[in-house]
Tab-separated table of N, CA and C in Angstrom:
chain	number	residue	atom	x	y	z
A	1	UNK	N	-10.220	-15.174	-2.358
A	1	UNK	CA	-11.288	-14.410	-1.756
A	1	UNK	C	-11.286	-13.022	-2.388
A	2	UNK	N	-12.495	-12.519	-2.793
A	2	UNK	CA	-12.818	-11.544	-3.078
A	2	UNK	C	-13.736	-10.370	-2.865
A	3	UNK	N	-14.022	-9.832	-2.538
A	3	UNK	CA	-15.679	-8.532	-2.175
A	3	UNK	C	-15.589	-7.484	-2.776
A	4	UNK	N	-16.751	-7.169	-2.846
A	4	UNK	CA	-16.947	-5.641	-2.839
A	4	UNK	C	-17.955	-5.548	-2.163
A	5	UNK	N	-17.645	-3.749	-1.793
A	5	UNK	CA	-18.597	-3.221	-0.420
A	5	UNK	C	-19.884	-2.911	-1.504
A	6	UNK	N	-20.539	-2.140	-0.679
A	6	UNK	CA	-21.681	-1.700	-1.327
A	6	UNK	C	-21.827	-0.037	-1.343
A	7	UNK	N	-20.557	0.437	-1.301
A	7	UNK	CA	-20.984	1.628	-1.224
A	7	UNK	C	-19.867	2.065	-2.828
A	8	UNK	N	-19.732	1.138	-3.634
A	8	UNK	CA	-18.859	1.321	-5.092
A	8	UNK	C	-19.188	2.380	-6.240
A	9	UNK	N	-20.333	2.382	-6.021
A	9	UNK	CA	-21.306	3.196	-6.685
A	9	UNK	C	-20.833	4.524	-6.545
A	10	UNK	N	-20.857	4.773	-5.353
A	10	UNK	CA	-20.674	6.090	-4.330
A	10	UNK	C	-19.277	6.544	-4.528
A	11	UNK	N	-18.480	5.536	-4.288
A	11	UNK	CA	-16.492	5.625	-4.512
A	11	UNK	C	-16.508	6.163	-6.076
A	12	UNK	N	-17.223	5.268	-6.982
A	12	UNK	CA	-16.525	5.976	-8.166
A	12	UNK	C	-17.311	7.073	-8.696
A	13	UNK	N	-18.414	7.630	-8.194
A	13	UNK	CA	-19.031	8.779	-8.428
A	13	UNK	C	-17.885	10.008	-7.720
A	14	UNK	N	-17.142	9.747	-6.638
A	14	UNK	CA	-15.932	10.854	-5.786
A	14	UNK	C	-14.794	10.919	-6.531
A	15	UNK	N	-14.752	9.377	-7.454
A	15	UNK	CA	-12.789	9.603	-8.451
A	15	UNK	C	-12.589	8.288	-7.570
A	16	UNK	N	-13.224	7.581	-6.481
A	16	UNK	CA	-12.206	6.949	-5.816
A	16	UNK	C	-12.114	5.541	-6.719
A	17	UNK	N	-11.506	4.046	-6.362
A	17	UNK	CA	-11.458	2.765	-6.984
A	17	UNK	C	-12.225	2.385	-5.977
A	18	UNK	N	-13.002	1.163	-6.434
A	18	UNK	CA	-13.726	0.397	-5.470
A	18	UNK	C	-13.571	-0.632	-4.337
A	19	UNK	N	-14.220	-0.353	-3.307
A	19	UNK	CA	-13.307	-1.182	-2.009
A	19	UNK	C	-13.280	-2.845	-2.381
A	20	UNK	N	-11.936	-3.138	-2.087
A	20	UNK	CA	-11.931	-4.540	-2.458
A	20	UNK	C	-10.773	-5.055	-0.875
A	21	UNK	N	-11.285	-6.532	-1.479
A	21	UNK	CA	-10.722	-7.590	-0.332
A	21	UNK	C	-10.186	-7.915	-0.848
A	22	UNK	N	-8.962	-8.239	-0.903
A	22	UNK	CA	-8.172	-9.459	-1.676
A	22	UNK	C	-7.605	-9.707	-0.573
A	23	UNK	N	-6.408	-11.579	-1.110
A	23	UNK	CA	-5.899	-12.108	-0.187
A	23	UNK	C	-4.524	-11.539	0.151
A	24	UNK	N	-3.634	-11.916	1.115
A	24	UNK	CA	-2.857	-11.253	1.313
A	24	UNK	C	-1.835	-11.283	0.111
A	25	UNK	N	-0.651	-10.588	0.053
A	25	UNK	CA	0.625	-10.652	-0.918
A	25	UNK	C	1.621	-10.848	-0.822
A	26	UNK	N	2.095	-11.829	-1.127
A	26	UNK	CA	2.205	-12.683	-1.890
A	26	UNK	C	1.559	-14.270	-1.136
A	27	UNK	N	1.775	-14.470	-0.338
A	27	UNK	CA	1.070	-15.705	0.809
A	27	UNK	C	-0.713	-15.398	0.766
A	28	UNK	N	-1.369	-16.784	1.225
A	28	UNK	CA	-2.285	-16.851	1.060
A	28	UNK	C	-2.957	-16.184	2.852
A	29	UNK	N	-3.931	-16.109	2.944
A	29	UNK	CA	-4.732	-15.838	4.046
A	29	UNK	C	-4.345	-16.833	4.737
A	30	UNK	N	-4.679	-17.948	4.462
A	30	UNK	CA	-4.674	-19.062	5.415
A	30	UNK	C	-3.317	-19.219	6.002
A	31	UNK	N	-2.123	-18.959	5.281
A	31	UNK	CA	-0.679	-19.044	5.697
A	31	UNK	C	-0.675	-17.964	7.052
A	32	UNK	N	-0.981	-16.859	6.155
A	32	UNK	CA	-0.697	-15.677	7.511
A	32	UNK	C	-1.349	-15.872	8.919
A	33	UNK	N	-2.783	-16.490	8.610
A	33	UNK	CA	-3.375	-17.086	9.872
A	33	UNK	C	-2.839	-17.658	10.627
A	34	UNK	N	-2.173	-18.479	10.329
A	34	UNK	CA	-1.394	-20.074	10.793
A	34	UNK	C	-0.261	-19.546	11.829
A	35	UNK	N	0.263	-18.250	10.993
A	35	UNK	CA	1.400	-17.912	11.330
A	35	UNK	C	1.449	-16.606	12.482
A	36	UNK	N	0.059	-15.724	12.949
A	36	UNK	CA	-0.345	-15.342	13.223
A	36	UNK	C	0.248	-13.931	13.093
A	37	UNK	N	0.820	-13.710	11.832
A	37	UNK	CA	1.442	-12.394	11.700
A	37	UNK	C	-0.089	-11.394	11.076
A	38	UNK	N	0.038	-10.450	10.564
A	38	UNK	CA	-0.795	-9.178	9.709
A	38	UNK	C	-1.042	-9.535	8.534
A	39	UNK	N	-1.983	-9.758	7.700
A	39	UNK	CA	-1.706	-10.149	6.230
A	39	UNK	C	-1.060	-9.095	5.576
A	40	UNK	N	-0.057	-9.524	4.619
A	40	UNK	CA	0.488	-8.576	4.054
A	40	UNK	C	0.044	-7.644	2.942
A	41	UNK	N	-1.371	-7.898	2.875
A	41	UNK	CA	-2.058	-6.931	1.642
A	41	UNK	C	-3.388	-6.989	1.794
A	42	UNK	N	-3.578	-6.125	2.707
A	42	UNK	CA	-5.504	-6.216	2.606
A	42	UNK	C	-6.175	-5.372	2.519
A	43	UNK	N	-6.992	-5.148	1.668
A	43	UNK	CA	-7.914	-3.511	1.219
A	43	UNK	C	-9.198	-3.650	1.919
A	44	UNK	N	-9.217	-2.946	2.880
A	44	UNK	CA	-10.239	-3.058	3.537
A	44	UNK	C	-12.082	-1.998	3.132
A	45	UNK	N	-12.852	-2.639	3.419
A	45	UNK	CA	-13.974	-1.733	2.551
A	45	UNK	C	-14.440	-0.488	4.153
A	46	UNK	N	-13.642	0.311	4.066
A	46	UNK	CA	-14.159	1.330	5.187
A	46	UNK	C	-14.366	2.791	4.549
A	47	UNK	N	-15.025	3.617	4.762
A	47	UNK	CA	-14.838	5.106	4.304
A	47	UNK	C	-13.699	5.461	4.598
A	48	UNK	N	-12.975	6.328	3.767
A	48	UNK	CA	-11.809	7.173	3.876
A	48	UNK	C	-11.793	8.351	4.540
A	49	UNK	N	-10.913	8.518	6.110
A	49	UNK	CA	-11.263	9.316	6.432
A	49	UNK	C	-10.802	10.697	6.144
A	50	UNK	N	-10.716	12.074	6.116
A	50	UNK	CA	-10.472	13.292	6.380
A	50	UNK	C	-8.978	13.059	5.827
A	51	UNK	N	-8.151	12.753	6.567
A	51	UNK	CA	-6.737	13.103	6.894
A	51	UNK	C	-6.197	11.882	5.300
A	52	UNK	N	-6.754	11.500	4.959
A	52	UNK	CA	-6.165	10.642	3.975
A	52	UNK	C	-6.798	11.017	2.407
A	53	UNK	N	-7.816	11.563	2.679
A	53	UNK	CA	-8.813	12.422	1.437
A	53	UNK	C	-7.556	14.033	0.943
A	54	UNK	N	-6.956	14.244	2.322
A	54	UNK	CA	-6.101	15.115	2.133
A	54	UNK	C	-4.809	14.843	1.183
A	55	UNK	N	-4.669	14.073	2.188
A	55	UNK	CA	-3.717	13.372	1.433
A	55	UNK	C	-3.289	13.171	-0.417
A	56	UNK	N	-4.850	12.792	-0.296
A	56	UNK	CA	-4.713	12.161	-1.888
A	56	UNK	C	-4.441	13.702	-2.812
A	57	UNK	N	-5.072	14.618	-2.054
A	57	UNK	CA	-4.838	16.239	-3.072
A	57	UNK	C	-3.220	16.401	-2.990
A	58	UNK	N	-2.370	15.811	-2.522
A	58	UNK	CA	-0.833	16.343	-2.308
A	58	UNK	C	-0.838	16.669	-4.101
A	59	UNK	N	0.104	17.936	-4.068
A	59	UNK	CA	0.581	17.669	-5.706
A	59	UNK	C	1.849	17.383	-5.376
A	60	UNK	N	2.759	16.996	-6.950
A	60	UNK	CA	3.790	16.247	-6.861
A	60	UNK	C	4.632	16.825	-6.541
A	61	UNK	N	4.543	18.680	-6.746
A	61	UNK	CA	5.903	19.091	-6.135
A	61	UNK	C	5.746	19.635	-4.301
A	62	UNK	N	4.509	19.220	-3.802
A	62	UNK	CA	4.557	19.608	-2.665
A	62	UNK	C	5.041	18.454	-1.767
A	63	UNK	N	4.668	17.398	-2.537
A	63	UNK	CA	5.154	15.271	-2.101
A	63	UNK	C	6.375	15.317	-1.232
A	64	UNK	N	6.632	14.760	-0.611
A	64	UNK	CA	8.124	13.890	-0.217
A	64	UNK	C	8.338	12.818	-0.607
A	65	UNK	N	9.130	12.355	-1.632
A	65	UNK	CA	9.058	11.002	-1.750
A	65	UNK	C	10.173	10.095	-0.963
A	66	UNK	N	10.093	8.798	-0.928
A	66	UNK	CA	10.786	7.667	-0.360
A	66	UNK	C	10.824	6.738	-1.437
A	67	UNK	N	11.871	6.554	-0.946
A	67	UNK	CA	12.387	5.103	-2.303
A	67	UNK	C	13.007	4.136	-1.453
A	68	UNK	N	12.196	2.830	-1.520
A	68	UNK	CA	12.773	1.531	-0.668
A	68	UNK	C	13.058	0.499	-1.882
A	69	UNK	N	14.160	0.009	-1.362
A	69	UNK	CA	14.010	-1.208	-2.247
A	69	UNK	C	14.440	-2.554	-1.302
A	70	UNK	N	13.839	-3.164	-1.779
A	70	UNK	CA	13.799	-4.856	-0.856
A	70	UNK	C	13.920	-5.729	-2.133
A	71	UNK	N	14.236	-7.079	-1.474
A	71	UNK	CA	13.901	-8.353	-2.394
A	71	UNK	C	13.620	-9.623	-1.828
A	72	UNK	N	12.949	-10.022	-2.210
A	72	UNK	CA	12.089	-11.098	-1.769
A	72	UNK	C	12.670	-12.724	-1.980
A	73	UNK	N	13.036	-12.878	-0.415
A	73	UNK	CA	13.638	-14.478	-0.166
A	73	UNK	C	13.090	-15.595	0.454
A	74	UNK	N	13.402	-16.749	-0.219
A	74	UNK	CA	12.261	-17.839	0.517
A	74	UNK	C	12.417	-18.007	2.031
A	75	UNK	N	12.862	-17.272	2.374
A	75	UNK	CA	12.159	-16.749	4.047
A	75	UNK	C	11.758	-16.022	4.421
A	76	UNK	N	11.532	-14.998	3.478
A	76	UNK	CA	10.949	-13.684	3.182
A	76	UNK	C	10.306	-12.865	2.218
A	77	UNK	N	8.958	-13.096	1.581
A	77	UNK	CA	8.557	-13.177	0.720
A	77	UNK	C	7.295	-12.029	0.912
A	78	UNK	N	6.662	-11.768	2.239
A	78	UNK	CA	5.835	-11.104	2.194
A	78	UNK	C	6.392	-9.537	2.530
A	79	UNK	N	5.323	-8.099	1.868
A	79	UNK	CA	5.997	-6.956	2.484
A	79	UNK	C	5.422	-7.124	3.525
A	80	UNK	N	4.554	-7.181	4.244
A	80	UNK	CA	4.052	-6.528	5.255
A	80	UNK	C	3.235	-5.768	5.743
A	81	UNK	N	2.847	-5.425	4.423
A	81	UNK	CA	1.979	-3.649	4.382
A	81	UNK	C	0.755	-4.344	4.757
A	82	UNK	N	-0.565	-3.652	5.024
A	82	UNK	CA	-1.745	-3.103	4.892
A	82	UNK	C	-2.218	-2.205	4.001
A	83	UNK	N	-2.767	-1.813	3.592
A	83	UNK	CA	-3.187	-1.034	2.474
A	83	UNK	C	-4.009	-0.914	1.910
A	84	UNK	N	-4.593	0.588	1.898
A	84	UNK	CA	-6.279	1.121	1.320
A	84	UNK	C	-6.319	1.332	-0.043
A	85	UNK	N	-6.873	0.885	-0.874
A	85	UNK	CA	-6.729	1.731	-2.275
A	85	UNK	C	-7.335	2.220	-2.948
A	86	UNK	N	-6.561	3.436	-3.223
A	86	UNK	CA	-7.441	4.486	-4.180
A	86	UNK	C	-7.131	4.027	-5.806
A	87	UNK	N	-7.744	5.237	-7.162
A	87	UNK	CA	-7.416	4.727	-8.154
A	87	UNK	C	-6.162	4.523	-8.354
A	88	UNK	N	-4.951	5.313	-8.510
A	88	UNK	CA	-3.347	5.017	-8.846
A	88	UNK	C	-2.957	5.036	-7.559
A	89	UNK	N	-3.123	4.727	-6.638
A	89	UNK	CA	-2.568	4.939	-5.065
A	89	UNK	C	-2.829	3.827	-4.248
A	90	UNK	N	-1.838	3.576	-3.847
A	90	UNK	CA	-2.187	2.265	-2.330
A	90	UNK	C	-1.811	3.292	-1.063
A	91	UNK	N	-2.733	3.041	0.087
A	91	UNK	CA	-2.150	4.128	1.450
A	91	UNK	C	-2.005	3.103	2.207
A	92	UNK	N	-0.796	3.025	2.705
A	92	UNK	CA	-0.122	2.100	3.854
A	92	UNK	C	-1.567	2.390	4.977
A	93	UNK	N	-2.117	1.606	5.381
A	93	UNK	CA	-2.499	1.657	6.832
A	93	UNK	C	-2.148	0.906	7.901
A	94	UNK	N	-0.838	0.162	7.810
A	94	UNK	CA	-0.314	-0.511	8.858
A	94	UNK	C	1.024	-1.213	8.241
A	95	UNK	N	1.756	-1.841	8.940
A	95	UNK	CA	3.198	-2.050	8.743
A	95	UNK	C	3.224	-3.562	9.770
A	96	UNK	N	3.441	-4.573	9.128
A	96	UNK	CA	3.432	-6.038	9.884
A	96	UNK	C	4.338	-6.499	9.466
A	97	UNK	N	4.721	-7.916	10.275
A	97	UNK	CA	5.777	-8.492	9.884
A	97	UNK	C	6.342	-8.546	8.673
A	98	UNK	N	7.399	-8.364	7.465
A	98	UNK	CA	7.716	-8.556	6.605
A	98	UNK	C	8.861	-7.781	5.945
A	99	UNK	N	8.918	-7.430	4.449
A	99	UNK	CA	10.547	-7.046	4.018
A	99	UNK	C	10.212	-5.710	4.811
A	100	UNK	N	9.303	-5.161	4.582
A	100	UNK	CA	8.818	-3.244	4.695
A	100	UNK	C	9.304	-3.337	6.376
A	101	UNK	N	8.395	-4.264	7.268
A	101	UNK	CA	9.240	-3.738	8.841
A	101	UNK	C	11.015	-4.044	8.953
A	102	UNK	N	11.488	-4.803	8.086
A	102	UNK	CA	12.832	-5.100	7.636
A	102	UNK	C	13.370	-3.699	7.737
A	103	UNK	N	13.293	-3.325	6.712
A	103	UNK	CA	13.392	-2.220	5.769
A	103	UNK	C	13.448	-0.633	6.867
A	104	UNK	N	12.150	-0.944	7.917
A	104	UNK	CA	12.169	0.221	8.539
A	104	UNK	C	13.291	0.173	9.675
A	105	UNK	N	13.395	-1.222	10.307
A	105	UNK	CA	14.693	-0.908	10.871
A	105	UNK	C	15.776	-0.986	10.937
A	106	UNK	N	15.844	-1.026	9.631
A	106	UNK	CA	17.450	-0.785	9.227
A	106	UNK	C	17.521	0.759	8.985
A	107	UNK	N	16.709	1.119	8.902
A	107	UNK	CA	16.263	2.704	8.053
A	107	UNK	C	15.543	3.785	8.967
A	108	UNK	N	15.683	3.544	9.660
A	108	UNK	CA	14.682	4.283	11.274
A	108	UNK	C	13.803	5.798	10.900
A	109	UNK	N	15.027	6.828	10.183
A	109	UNK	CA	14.924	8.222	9.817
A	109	UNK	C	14.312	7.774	8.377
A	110	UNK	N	13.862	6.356	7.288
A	110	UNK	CA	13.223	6.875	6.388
A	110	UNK	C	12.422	5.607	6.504
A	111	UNK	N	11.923	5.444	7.541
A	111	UNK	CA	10.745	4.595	7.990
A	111	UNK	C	9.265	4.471	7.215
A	112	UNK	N	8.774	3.325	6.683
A	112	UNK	CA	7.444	3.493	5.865
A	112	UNK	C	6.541	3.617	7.070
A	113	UNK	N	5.360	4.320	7.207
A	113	UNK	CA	4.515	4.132	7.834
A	113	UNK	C	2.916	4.582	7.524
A	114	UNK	N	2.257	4.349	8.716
A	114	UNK	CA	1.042	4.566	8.047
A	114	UNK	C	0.745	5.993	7.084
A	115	UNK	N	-0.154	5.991	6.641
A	115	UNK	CA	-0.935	7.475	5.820
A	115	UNK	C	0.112	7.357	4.414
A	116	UNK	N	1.911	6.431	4.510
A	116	UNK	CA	2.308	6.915	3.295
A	116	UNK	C	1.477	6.332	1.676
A	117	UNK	N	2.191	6.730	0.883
A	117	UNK	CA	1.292	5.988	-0.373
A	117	UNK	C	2.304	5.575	-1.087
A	118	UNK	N	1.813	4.252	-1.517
A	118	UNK	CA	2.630	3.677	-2.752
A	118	UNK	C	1.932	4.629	-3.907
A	119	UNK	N	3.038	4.547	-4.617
A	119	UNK	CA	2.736	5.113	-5.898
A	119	UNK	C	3.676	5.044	-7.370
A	120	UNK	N	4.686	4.158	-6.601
A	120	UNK	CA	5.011	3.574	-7.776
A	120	UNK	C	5.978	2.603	-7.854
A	121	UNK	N	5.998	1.308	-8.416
A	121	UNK	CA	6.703	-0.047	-8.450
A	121	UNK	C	7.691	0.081	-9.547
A	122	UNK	N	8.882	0.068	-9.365
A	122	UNK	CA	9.959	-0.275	-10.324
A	122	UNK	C	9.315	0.790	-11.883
A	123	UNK	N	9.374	1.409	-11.763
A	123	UNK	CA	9.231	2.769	-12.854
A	123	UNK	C	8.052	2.745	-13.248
A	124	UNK	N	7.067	1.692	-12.798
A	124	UNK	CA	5.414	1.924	-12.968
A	124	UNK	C	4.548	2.368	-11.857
A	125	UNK	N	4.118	3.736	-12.426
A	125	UNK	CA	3.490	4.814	-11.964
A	125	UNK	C	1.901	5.394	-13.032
A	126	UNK	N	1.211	6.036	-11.998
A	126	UNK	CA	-0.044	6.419	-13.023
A	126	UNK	C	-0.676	5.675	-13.476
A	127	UNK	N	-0.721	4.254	-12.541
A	127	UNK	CA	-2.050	3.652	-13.233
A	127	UNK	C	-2.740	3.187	-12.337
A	128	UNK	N	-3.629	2.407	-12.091
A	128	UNK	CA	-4.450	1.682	-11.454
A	128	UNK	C	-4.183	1.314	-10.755
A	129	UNK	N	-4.133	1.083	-8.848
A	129	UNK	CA	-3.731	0.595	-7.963
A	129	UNK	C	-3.738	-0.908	-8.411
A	130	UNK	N	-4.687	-1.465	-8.817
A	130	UNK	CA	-4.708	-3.202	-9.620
A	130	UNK	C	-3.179	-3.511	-9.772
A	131	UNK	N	-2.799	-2.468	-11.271
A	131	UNK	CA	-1.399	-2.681	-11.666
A	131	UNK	C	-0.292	-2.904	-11.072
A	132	UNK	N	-0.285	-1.765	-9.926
A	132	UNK	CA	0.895	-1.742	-8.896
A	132	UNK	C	0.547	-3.157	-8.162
A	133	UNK	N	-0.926	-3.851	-7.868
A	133	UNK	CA	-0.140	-5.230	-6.797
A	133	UNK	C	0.176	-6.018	-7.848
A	134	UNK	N	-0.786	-6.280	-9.189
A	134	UNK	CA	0.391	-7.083	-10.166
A	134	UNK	C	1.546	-6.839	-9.750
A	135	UNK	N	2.255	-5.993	-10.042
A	135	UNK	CA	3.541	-5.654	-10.494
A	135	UNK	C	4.258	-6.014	-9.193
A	136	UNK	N	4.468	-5.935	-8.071
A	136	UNK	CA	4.438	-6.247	-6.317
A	136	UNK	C	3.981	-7.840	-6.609
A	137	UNK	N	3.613	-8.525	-6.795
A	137	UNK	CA	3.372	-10.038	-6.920
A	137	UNK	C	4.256	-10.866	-8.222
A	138	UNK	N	4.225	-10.323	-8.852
A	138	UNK	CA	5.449	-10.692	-10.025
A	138	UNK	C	6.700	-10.872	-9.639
A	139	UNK	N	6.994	-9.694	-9.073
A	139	UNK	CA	8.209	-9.326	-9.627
A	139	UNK	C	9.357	-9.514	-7.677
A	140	UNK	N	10.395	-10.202	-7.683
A	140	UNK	CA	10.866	-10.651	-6.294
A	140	UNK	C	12.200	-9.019	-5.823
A	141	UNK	N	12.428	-8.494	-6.879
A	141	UNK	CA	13.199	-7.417	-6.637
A	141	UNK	C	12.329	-6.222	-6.446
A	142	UNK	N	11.958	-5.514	-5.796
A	142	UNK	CA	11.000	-4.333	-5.796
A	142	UNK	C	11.686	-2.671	-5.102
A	143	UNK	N	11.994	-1.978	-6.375
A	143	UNK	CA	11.965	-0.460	-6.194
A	143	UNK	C	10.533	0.248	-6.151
A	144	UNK	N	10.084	0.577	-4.605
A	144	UNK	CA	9.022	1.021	-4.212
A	144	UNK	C	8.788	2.294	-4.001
A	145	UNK	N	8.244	3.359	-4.870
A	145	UNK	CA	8.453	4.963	-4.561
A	145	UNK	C	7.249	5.373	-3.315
A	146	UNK	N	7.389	5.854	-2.468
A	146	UNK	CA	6.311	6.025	-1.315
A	146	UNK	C	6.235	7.854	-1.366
A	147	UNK	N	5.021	8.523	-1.608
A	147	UNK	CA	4.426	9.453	-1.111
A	147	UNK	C	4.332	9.766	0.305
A	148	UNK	N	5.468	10.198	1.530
A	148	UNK	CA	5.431	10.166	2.544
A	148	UNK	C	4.587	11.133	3.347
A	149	UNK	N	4.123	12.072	2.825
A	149	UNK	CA	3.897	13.327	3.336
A	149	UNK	C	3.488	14.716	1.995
A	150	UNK	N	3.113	15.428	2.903
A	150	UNK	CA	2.897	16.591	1.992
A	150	UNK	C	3.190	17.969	3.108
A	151	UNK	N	4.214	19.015	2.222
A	151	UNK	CA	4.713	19.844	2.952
A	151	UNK	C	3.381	20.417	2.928
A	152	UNK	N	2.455	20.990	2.345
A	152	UNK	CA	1.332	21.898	2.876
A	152	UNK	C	-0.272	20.814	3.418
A	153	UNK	N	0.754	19.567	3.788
A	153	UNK	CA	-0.839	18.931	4.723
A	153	UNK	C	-0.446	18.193	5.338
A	154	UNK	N	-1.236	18.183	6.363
A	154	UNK	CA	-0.456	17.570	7.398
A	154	UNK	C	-1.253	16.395	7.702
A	155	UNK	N	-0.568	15.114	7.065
A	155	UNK	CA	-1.528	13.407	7.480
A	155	UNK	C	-1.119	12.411	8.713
């Protein structure tokens, strides 16, 4: 499954990437249905609001970053995330069953959550949100760098 919204035109006239649907990651839609968890990867076509437009201005030395790493077992294969995407940026908008809610509670004080941003998979950074879910669907070991915050904005 695939879409685009109709407002694409508009996204890449602002800098943004165009709203897309895809199926979840790594499992199909229909699995996650079945199973009645969150799909683990879905770009939803909504306007971006305020607090996440902010967001995207963080510069790198104002950033916090997070570094998770998980790996992916045949009982555990999906992250979990939700996620909006911009051009080099995925923004967590939710946290569902999978390695990432794993991950947060083992980890409480460096918890992924919403507003953070992926921004970079196992030393690939600066490109195309596209690249980063390649790279997140490939690959079963994943060093995930997360944009948590920005000391001068508050998301």
């Amino acid at each position: 499954m695939l879409s685009v919204c109709c407002c694409d035109e508009k996204r890449r006239e602002d800098g943004m990437a165009p709203c897309v649907v895809q199926d979840p990651l790594p499992a199909s839609l229909t699995d996650s249905e079945s199973t009645g968890d969150i799909p683990c990867f879905y770009l939803p076509p909504e306007v971006v609001d305020e607090s996440l437009e902010k967001a995207r201005s963080c510069t790198e030395e104002d950033a916090t970053k997070l570094i998770v790493s998980v790996s992916k077992t045949p009982a555990c294969s999906d992250l979990g995330l939700v996620i909006r995407q911009f051009s080099n940026r995925l923004v967590v908008a939710g946290v569902g069953p999978g390695l990432i809610s794993n991950w947060n509670e083992k980890h409480p004080e460096r918890a992924v959550t919403n507003n953070c941003q992926l921004i970079e998979v196992n030393g690939l950074r600066g490109v195309h949100g596209d690249e980063l879910v390649q790279r997140i669907k490939r690959l079963d070991n994943l060093r995930l760098t997360f944009d948590v915050g920005c000391k001068s904005v508050s998301v």
